[in-house]
mmCIF file of C-alpha atoms in Angstrom:
data_model
loop_
_atom_site.group_PDB
_atom_site.id
_atom_site.type_symbol
_atom_site.label_atom_id
_atom_site.label_comp_id
_atom_site.label_asym_id
_atom_site.label_seq_id
_atom_site.Cartn_x
_atom_site.Cartn_y
_atom_site.Cartn_z
ATOM 1 C CA MET A 1 108.219 -4.971 -52.494
ATOM 2 C CA ALA A 2 106.178 -1.864 -51.739
ATOM 3 C CA LYS A 3 106.596 1.114 -49.485
ATOM 4 C CA VAL A 4 103.721 0.890 -47.018
ATOM 5 C CA ALA A 5 102.299 2.946 -44.155
ATOM 6 C CA PHE A 6 100.091 1.523 -41.416
ATOM 7 C CA ILE A 7 98.044 3.782 -39.149
ATOM 8 C CA GLY A 8 96.655 2.298 -35.935
ATOM 9 C CA LEU A 9 98.395 -0.445 -33.958
ATOM 10 C CA GLY A 10 95.547 -1.832 -31.894
ATOM 11 C CA VAL A 11 94.855 -5.521 -31.309
ATOM 12 C CA MET A 12 94.153 -5.909 -35.037
ATOM 13 C CA GLY A 13 96.483 -3.378 -36.639
ATOM 14 C CA TYR A 14 99.593 -4.402 -34.719
ATOM 15 C CA PRO A 15 99.768 -7.960 -36.120
ATOM 16 C CA MET A 16 98.419 -6.922 -39.535
ATOM 17 C CA ALA A 17 101.252 -4.436 -39.948
ATOM 18 C CA GLY A 18 103.628 -7.149 -38.775
ATOM 19 C CA HIS A 19 102.552 -9.470 -41.575
ATOM 20 C CA LEU A 20 103.202 -6.731 -44.128
ATOM 21 C CA ALA A 21 106.723 -6.291 -42.761
ATOM 22 C CA HIS A 22 107.390 -10.036 -42.677
ATOM 23 C CA ARG A 23 106.460 -10.263 -46.365
ATOM 24 C CA GLY A 24 109.252 -7.839 -47.133
ATOM 25 C CA HIS A 25 107.358 -4.583 -47.484
ATOM 26 C CA LYS A 26 108.976 -1.414 -46.150
ATOM 27 C CA VAL A 27 106.569 -0.398 -43.408
ATOM 28 C CA THR A 28 106.237 2.908 -41.575
ATOM 29 C CA VAL A 29 103.758 2.867 -38.690
ATOM 30 C CA TYR A 30 101.867 5.498 -36.749
ATOM 31 C CA ASN A 31 100.057 5.044 -33.453
ATOM 32 C CA ARG A 32 98.614 7.627 -31.082
ATOM 33 C CA THR A 33 100.602 5.991 -28.284
ATOM 34 C CA GLN A 34 104.201 6.313 -29.404
ATOM 35 C CA ASP A 35 105.430 3.602 -27.017
ATOM 36 C CA LYS A 36 103.447 1.006 -28.938
ATOM 37 C CA ALA A 37 104.859 2.232 -32.256
ATOM 38 C CA GLU A 38 108.374 1.971 -30.846
ATOM 39 C CA LYS A 39 107.632 -1.536 -29.584
ATOM 40 C CA TRP A 40 106.350 -2.539 -33.027
ATOM 41 C CA VAL A 41 109.507 -1.233 -34.729
ATOM 42 C CA ALA A 42 111.703 -3.078 -32.228
ATOM 43 C CA GLU A 43 109.813 -6.284 -32.991
ATOM 44 C CA HIS A 44 109.290 -6.008 -36.749
ATOM 45 C CA GLY A 45 111.753 -3.447 -38.075
ATOM 46 C CA GLY A 46 110.719 -0.527 -40.264
ATOM 47 C CA ARG A 47 110.193 2.848 -38.681
ATOM 48 C CA HIS A 48 107.549 4.930 -36.948
ATOM 49 C CA ALA A 49 106.343 8.433 -37.747
ATOM 50 C CA PRO A 50 105.102 11.209 -35.436
ATOM 51 C CA THR A 51 101.903 11.855 -37.433
ATOM 52 C CA PRO A 52 99.721 10.020 -39.962
ATOM 53 C CA GLU A 53 100.752 12.632 -42.526
ATOM 54 C CA ARG A 54 104.432 11.829 -42.080
ATOM 55 C CA ALA A 55 103.752 8.096 -42.148
ATOM 56 C CA ALA A 56 101.886 8.398 -45.453
ATOM 57 C CA GLU A 57 104.535 10.455 -47.241
ATOM 58 C CA GLY A 58 105.978 8.501 -50.146
ATOM 59 C CA ALA A 59 103.941 5.358 -49.430
ATOM 60 C CA GLU A 60 102.389 3.409 -52.292
ATOM 61 C CA PHE A 61 99.813 1.862 -49.970
ATOM 62 C CA VAL A 62 98.502 3.450 -46.772
ATOM 63 C CA PHE A 63 96.601 1.125 -44.439
ATOM 64 C CA CYS A 64 94.439 2.292 -41.559
ATOM 65 C CA CYS A 65 92.776 0.356 -38.740
ATOM 66 C CA VAL A 66 91.289 2.555 -36.014
ATOM 67 C CA GLY A 67 88.235 2.514 -33.771
ATOM 68 C CA ASN A 68 85.334 4.321 -35.397
ATOM 69 C CA ASP A 69 84.186 7.044 -37.805
ATOM 70 C CA GLU A 70 85.437 9.829 -35.555
ATOM 71 C CA ASP A 71 88.889 8.265 -35.178
ATOM 72 C CA LEU A 72 89.048 7.641 -38.912
ATOM 73 C CA ARG A 73 88.130 11.204 -39.778
ATOM 74 C CA SER A 74 90.757 12.457 -37.313
ATOM 75 C CA VAL A 75 93.678 10.434 -38.696
ATOM 76 C CA THR A 76 92.778 11.200 -42.308
ATOM 77 C CA LEU A 77 91.362 14.723 -42.452
ATOM 78 C CA GLY A 78 92.427 16.181 -39.105
ATOM 79 C CA ARG A 79 95.565 18.078 -38.213
ATOM 80 C CA GLY A 80 98.557 16.064 -39.392
ATOM 81 C CA GLY A 81 96.147 13.670 -41.116
ATOM 82 C CA ALA A 82 97.229 11.044 -43.616
ATOM 83 C CA PHE A 83 95.364 12.637 -46.529
ATOM 84 C CA LYS A 84 97.730 15.594 -46.342
ATOM 85 C CA GLY A 85 100.721 13.333 -46.976
ATOM 86 C CA ILE A 86 99.514 10.805 -49.535
ATOM 87 C CA ALA A 87 101.022 11.137 -52.986
ATOM 88 C CA PRO A 88 98.880 11.137 -56.158
ATOM 89 C CA GLY A 89 98.378 7.593 -57.422
ATOM 90 C CA ALA A 90 98.779 5.962 -54.008
ATOM 91 C CA ILE A 91 96.047 3.772 -52.504
ATOM 92 C CA PHE A 92 94.471 4.300 -49.074
ATOM 93 C CA ILE A 93 93.103 1.031 -47.670
ATOM 94 C CA ASP A 94 90.799 1.418 -44.684
ATOM 95 C CA ASN A 95 90.478 -1.699 -42.528
ATOM 96 C CA THR A 96 88.393 0.101 -39.891
ATOM 97 C CA THR A 97 84.861 -1.154 -39.305
ATOM 98 C CA ALA A 98 83.024 2.098 -39.950
ATOM 99 C CA SER A 99 79.965 3.450 -41.734
ATOM 100 C CA ALA A 100 79.471 3.270 -45.485
ATOM 101 C CA GLU A 101 78.822 7.007 -45.337
ATOM 102 C CA ILE A 102 82.329 7.888 -44.173
ATOM 103 C CA ALA A 103 83.802 5.489 -46.734
ATOM 104 C CA ARG A 104 82.094 7.457 -49.493
ATOM 105 C CA GLU A 105 83.123 10.765 -47.912
ATOM 106 C CA LEU A 106 86.785 9.752 -47.765
ATOM 107 C CA ALA A 107 86.683 8.320 -51.286
ATOM 108 C CA HIS A 108 85.433 11.697 -52.515
ATOM 109 C CA GLU A 109 88.309 13.451 -50.731
ATOM 110 C CA ALA A 110 90.791 10.949 -52.142
ATOM 111 C CA HIS A 111 89.530 11.492 -55.683
ATOM 112 C CA ALA A 112 89.856 15.257 -55.268
ATOM 113 C CA HIS A 113 93.514 14.787 -54.318
ATOM 114 C CA ARG A 114 94.180 12.226 -57.087
ATOM 115 C CA PHE A 115 94.784 9.141 -54.985
ATOM 116 C CA CYS A 116 92.620 6.030 -54.577
ATOM 117 C CA PHE A 117 90.483 4.695 -51.740
ATOM 118 C CA LEU A 118 89.285 1.231 -50.730
ATOM 119 C CA ASP A 119 87.088 0.449 -47.740
ATOM 120 C CA ALA A 120 88.280 -2.945 -46.538
ATOM 121 C CA PRO A 121 86.912 -3.983 -43.126
ATOM 122 C CA VAL A 122 88.026 -7.344 -41.811
ATOM 123 C CA SER A 123 86.564 -10.339 -39.997
ATOM 124 C CA GLY A 124 88.367 -13.006 -38.018
ATOM 125 C CA GLY A 125 89.177 -11.225 -34.788
ATOM 126 C CA GLN A 126 92.476 -10.898 -32.995
ATOM 127 C CA ALA A 127 93.359 -14.546 -33.610
ATOM 128 C CA GLY A 128 92.782 -14.128 -37.342
ATOM 129 C CA ALA A 129 94.931 -11.010 -37.394
ATOM 130 C CA GLU A 130 97.759 -12.718 -35.526
ATOM 131 C CA LYS A 131 97.662 -15.728 -37.847
ATOM 132 C CA GLY A 132 97.307 -13.645 -41.020
ATOM 133 C CA GLN A 133 94.003 -15.394 -41.711
ATOM 134 C CA LEU A 134 91.525 -12.529 -41.919
ATOM 135 C CA THR A 135 88.595 -12.222 -44.299
ATOM 136 C CA VAL A 136 88.633 -8.834 -46.041
ATOM 137 C CA MET A 137 85.520 -7.282 -47.594
ATOM 138 C CA VAL A 138 86.467 -4.564 -50.069
ATOM 139 C CA GLY A 139 84.614 -1.696 -51.709
ATOM 140 C CA GLY A 140 86.155 0.258 -54.573
ATOM 141 C CA GLU A 141 87.094 0.256 -58.241
ATOM 142 C CA PRO A 142 88.173 -3.108 -59.742
ATOM 143 C CA LYS A 143 91.496 -1.808 -61.115
ATOM 144 C CA VAL A 144 92.431 -0.311 -57.751
ATOM 145 C CA PHE A 145 91.395 -3.514 -55.981
ATOM 146 C CA GLU A 146 93.545 -5.697 -58.231
ATOM 147 C CA LYS A 147 96.563 -3.477 -57.626
ATOM 148 C CA ALA A 148 96.103 -3.597 -53.845
ATOM 149 C CA ARG A 149 95.030 -7.226 -53.541
ATOM 150 C CA PRO A 150 98.514 -8.836 -53.369
ATOM 151 C CA VAL A 151 99.464 -6.517 -50.515
ATOM 152 C CA ILE A 152 96.198 -7.052 -48.616
ATOM 153 C CA GLU A 153 96.697 -10.808 -48.938
ATOM 154 C CA CYS A 154 99.708 -10.541 -46.616
ATOM 155 C CA TYR A 155 97.303 -10.719 -43.662
ATOM 156 C CA ALA A 156 94.296 -12.444 -45.235
ATOM 157 C CA LYS A 157 92.950 -15.861 -46.192
ATOM 158 C CA MET A 158 90.109 -14.365 -48.245
ATOM 159 C CA VAL A 159 89.905 -11.015 -50.040
ATOM 160 C CA GLY A 160 86.765 -10.160 -52.001
ATOM 161 C CA LEU A 161 85.640 -7.119 -53.982
ATOM 162 C CA MET A 162 82.013 -6.555 -52.996
ATOM 163 C CA GLY A 163 81.193 -3.570 -55.204
ATOM 164 C CA PRO A 164 81.831 0.189 -55.286
ATOM 165 C CA VAL A 165 83.121 2.192 -52.326
ATOM 166 C CA GLY A 166 80.979 1.525 -49.256
ATOM 167 C CA SER A 167 80.218 -2.067 -50.257
ATOM 168 C CA GLY A 168 82.955 -3.423 -48.014
ATOM 169 C CA GLN A 169 81.419 -1.723 -44.991
ATOM 170 C CA LEU A 170 77.922 -2.858 -45.950
ATOM 171 C CA THR A 171 79.157 -6.447 -46.239
ATOM 172 C CA LYS A 172 80.799 -6.189 -42.819
ATOM 173 C CA MET A 173 77.421 -5.087 -41.464
ATOM 174 C CA VAL A 174 75.865 -8.268 -42.859
ATOM 175 C CA ASN A 175 78.639 -10.220 -41.137
ATOM 176 C CA GLN A 176 77.938 -8.611 -37.759
ATOM 177 C CA ILE A 177 74.174 -9.012 -38.112
ATOM 178 C CA CYS A 178 74.651 -12.742 -38.694
ATOM 179 C CA ILE A 179 77.077 -13.103 -35.785
ATOM 180 C CA ALA A 180 74.785 -11.304 -33.335
ATOM 181 C CA GLY A 181 71.894 -13.707 -33.808
ATOM 182 C CA LEU A 182 74.193 -16.703 -33.992
ATOM 183 C CA VAL A 183 75.944 -15.997 -30.676
ATOM 184 C CA GLN A 184 72.626 -15.478 -28.925
ATOM 185 C CA GLY A 185 71.344 -18.767 -30.358
ATOM 186 C CA LEU A 186 74.507 -20.596 -29.282
ATOM 187 C CA SER A 187 74.206 -19.125 -25.778
ATOM 188 C CA GLU A 188 70.602 -20.261 -25.516
ATOM 189 C CA GLY A 189 71.462 -23.726 -26.830
ATOM 190 C CA ILE A 190 74.305 -24.298 -24.368
ATOM 191 C CA ASN A 191 72.243 -22.925 -21.488
ATOM 192 C CA PHE A 192 69.367 -25.228 -22.475
ATOM 193 C CA ALA A 193 71.708 -28.237 -22.596
ATOM 194 C CA GLN A 194 73.008 -27.455 -19.120
ATOM 195 C CA LYS A 195 69.494 -27.033 -17.702
ATOM 196 C CA ALA A 196 68.503 -30.346 -19.295
ATOM 197 C CA GLY A 197 71.388 -32.125 -17.583
ATOM 198 C CA LEU A 198 73.158 -33.018 -20.823
ATOM 199 C CA ASP A 199 76.912 -33.384 -21.253
ATOM 200 C CA VAL A 200 77.606 -30.187 -23.180
ATOM 201 C CA GLU A 201 80.849 -31.479 -24.667
ATOM 202 C CA LYS A 202 79.066 -34.501 -26.121
ATOM 203 C CA VAL A 203 76.259 -32.310 -27.416
ATOM 204 C CA ILE A 204 78.676 -29.970 -29.178
ATOM 205 C CA ASP A 205 80.689 -32.869 -30.578
ATOM 206 C CA VAL A 206 77.563 -34.193 -32.275
ATOM 207 C CA ILE A 207 75.749 -31.056 -33.402
ATOM 208 C CA SER A 208 78.936 -29.389 -34.655
ATOM 209 C CA LYS A 209 78.974 -32.073 -37.373
ATOM 210 C CA GLY A 210 75.536 -31.001 -38.574
ATOM 211 C CA ALA A 211 73.658 -27.915 -39.693
ATOM 212 C CA ALA A 212 74.222 -26.060 -36.399
ATOM 213 C CA GLN A 213 77.985 -25.907 -36.924
ATOM 214 C CA SER A 214 79.621 -22.476 -36.866
ATOM 215 C CA TRP A 215 82.922 -20.754 -36.138
ATOM 216 C CA GLN A 216 81.464 -19.477 -32.889
ATOM 217 C CA MET A 217 80.462 -22.974 -31.839
ATOM 218 C CA GLU A 218 83.862 -24.450 -32.653
ATOM 219 C CA ASN A 219 85.857 -21.663 -31.022
ATOM 220 C CA ARG A 220 83.705 -20.419 -28.151
ATOM 221 C CA TRP A 221 81.611 -23.235 -26.680
ATOM 222 C CA LYS A 222 84.303 -24.356 -24.233
ATOM 223 C CA THR A 223 85.143 -20.901 -22.888
ATOM 224 C CA MET A 224 81.428 -20.203 -22.562
ATOM 225 C CA THR A 225 80.919 -23.281 -20.389
ATOM 226 C CA GLU A 226 83.985 -22.293 -18.347
ATOM 227 C CA ASP A 227 82.633 -18.767 -17.804
ATOM 228 C CA HIS A 228 85.757 -17.310 -19.411
ATOM 229 C CA TYR A 229 85.347 -14.126 -21.444
ATOM 230 C CA ASP A 230 88.612 -12.233 -21.002
ATOM 231 C CA HIS A 231 89.578 -12.627 -24.663
ATOM 232 C CA GLY A 232 88.315 -12.123 -28.185
ATOM 233 C CA PHE A 233 86.114 -9.337 -29.580
ATOM 234 C CA ALA A 234 84.914 -6.897 -26.916
ATOM 235 C CA VAL A 235 81.239 -6.204 -26.283
ATOM 236 C CA ASP A 236 81.933 -2.455 -26.554
ATOM 237 C CA TRP A 237 83.175 -2.929 -30.109
ATOM 238 C CA MET A 238 80.292 -5.201 -31.040
ATOM 239 C CA ARG A 239 77.794 -2.603 -29.856
ATOM 240 C CA LYS A 240 79.600 0.009 -31.933
ATOM 241 C CA ASP A 241 79.283 -2.254 -34.971
ATOM 242 C CA LEU A 242 75.630 -3.061 -34.320
ATOM 243 C CA ALA A 243 74.835 0.644 -33.970
ATOM 244 C CA ILE A 244 76.256 1.130 -37.470
ATOM 245 C CA CYS A 245 74.079 -1.727 -38.744
ATOM 246 C CA LEU A 246 70.935 -0.365 -37.116
ATOM 247 C CA ASP A 247 71.589 3.149 -38.436
ATOM 248 C CA GLU A 248 72.117 1.837 -41.966
ATOM 249 C CA ALA A 249 68.911 -0.200 -41.718
ATOM 250 C CA LYS A 250 66.976 3.003 -41.044
ATOM 251 C CA THR A 251 68.298 4.288 -44.363
ATOM 252 C CA ASN A 252 67.725 1.218 -46.529
ATOM 253 C CA GLY A 253 64.507 0.043 -44.877
ATOM 254 C CA ALA A 254 65.783 -3.358 -43.725
ATOM 255 C CA LEU A 255 64.103 -4.875 -40.670
ATOM 256 C CA LEU A 256 66.532 -6.040 -37.979
ATOM 257 C CA PRO A 257 64.357 -7.128 -35.030
ATOM 258 C CA VAL A 258 66.719 -9.827 -33.737
ATOM 259 C CA THR A 259 69.776 -7.618 -34.162
ATOM 260 C CA ALA A 260 68.089 -4.824 -32.208
ATOM 261 C CA LEU A 261 67.158 -7.252 -29.434
ATOM 262 C CA VAL A 262 70.657 -8.716 -29.190
ATOM 263 C CA ASP A 263 72.066 -5.192 -29.096
ATOM 264 C CA GLN A 264 69.886 -4.572 -26.026
ATOM 265 C CA PHE A 265 71.195 -7.779 -24.478
ATOM 266 C CA TYR A 266 74.761 -6.581 -25.029
ATOM 267 C CA GLY A 267 73.764 -3.376 -23.248
ATOM 268 C CA GLU A 268 72.808 -5.516 -20.249
ATOM 269 C CA VAL A 269 76.182 -7.282 -20.422
ATOM 270 C CA GLN A 270 77.899 -3.888 -20.363
ATOM 271 C CA ALA A 271 75.886 -2.988 -17.255
ATOM 272 C CA MET A 272 77.140 -6.223 -15.652
ATOM 273 C CA GLY A 273 80.705 -4.969 -16.063
ATOM 274 C CA GLY A 274 81.323 -6.791 -19.327
ATOM 275 C CA LYS A 275 82.339 -3.938 -21.611
ATOM 276 C CA ARG A 276 85.600 -5.672 -22.504
ATOM 277 C CA TRP A 277 84.290 -9.240 -22.353
ATOM 278 C CA ASP A 278 84.137 -11.320 -25.516
ATOM 279 C CA THR A 279 80.862 -11.221 -27.432
ATOM 280 C CA SER A 280 80.136 -14.793 -26.315
ATOM 281 C CA SER A 281 79.410 -13.328 -22.859
ATOM 282 C CA LEU A 282 75.747 -13.262 -23.875
ATOM 283 C CA MET A 283 75.859 -16.630 -22.123
ATOM 284 C CA LYS A 284 76.661 -14.916 -18.823
ATOM 285 C CA ARG A 285 73.559 -12.778 -19.161
ATOM 286 C CA LEU A 286 71.384 -15.891 -19.470
ATOM 287 C CA GLN A 287 72.983 -17.466 -16.418
ATOM 288 C CA ARG A 288 71.613 -14.658 -14.259
ATOM 289 C CA PHE A 289 68.169 -16.163 -14.692
ATOM 290 C CA LYS A 290 67.902 -19.250 -12.514
#
């Protein structure tokens, strides 16, 4: 079993770190809010550290799951940052959904200090994290990936190497682009069914067996019809992700007209008070129009 550090105990990181501990790894955690770190240790064992640097000291694998590029730069390169404590030969595995640019920047810093870096954003949401059933999209060198893969699999159902550093983040962007259009389409379909006087449950039961089937349909149609959005992946976080996608598209020349439109719709949901609502709350926006 490995000596592991985990930085960031949010709705994703908390259960992910728990799975590492339950598989027998020796886990040291760091969280900006110490109370949460203490709670995690009481629940899962291990220990907590006062800084990312202290958490990373002596670890073979250092995991990180924070909010955005700025947070990531702070916990790695800032005062008391993890990169000051990582030993040569260790592997830093970043599960944050961030830009490909910062992944390459941190990989360069890691190389200069003789340790390894993988960008490894995840998909599957809070439920996937709690069940240890996340999909992990990894960018980095094949030899480093193969060394880290058995440890990453502690919280994953699928782990794939997508290419060099940055490829994991680029793949996560593809994931979010697909989800954005899909959730809007599902919202429109359910709203249409309701306006047409159809039994939505019967409609979903039939079309979910055909080409329209999706994870969002299976897991969100009922809460959407019940006007329940206090769960899942927050609109604020989705807009952060879509901003990354739209910025990257400016660089690579990809056209994202639907993604840009759905991002605007999410802005309207935020204005309705839905910053922390699940992304399926696009349905609520449609229901404003009678």
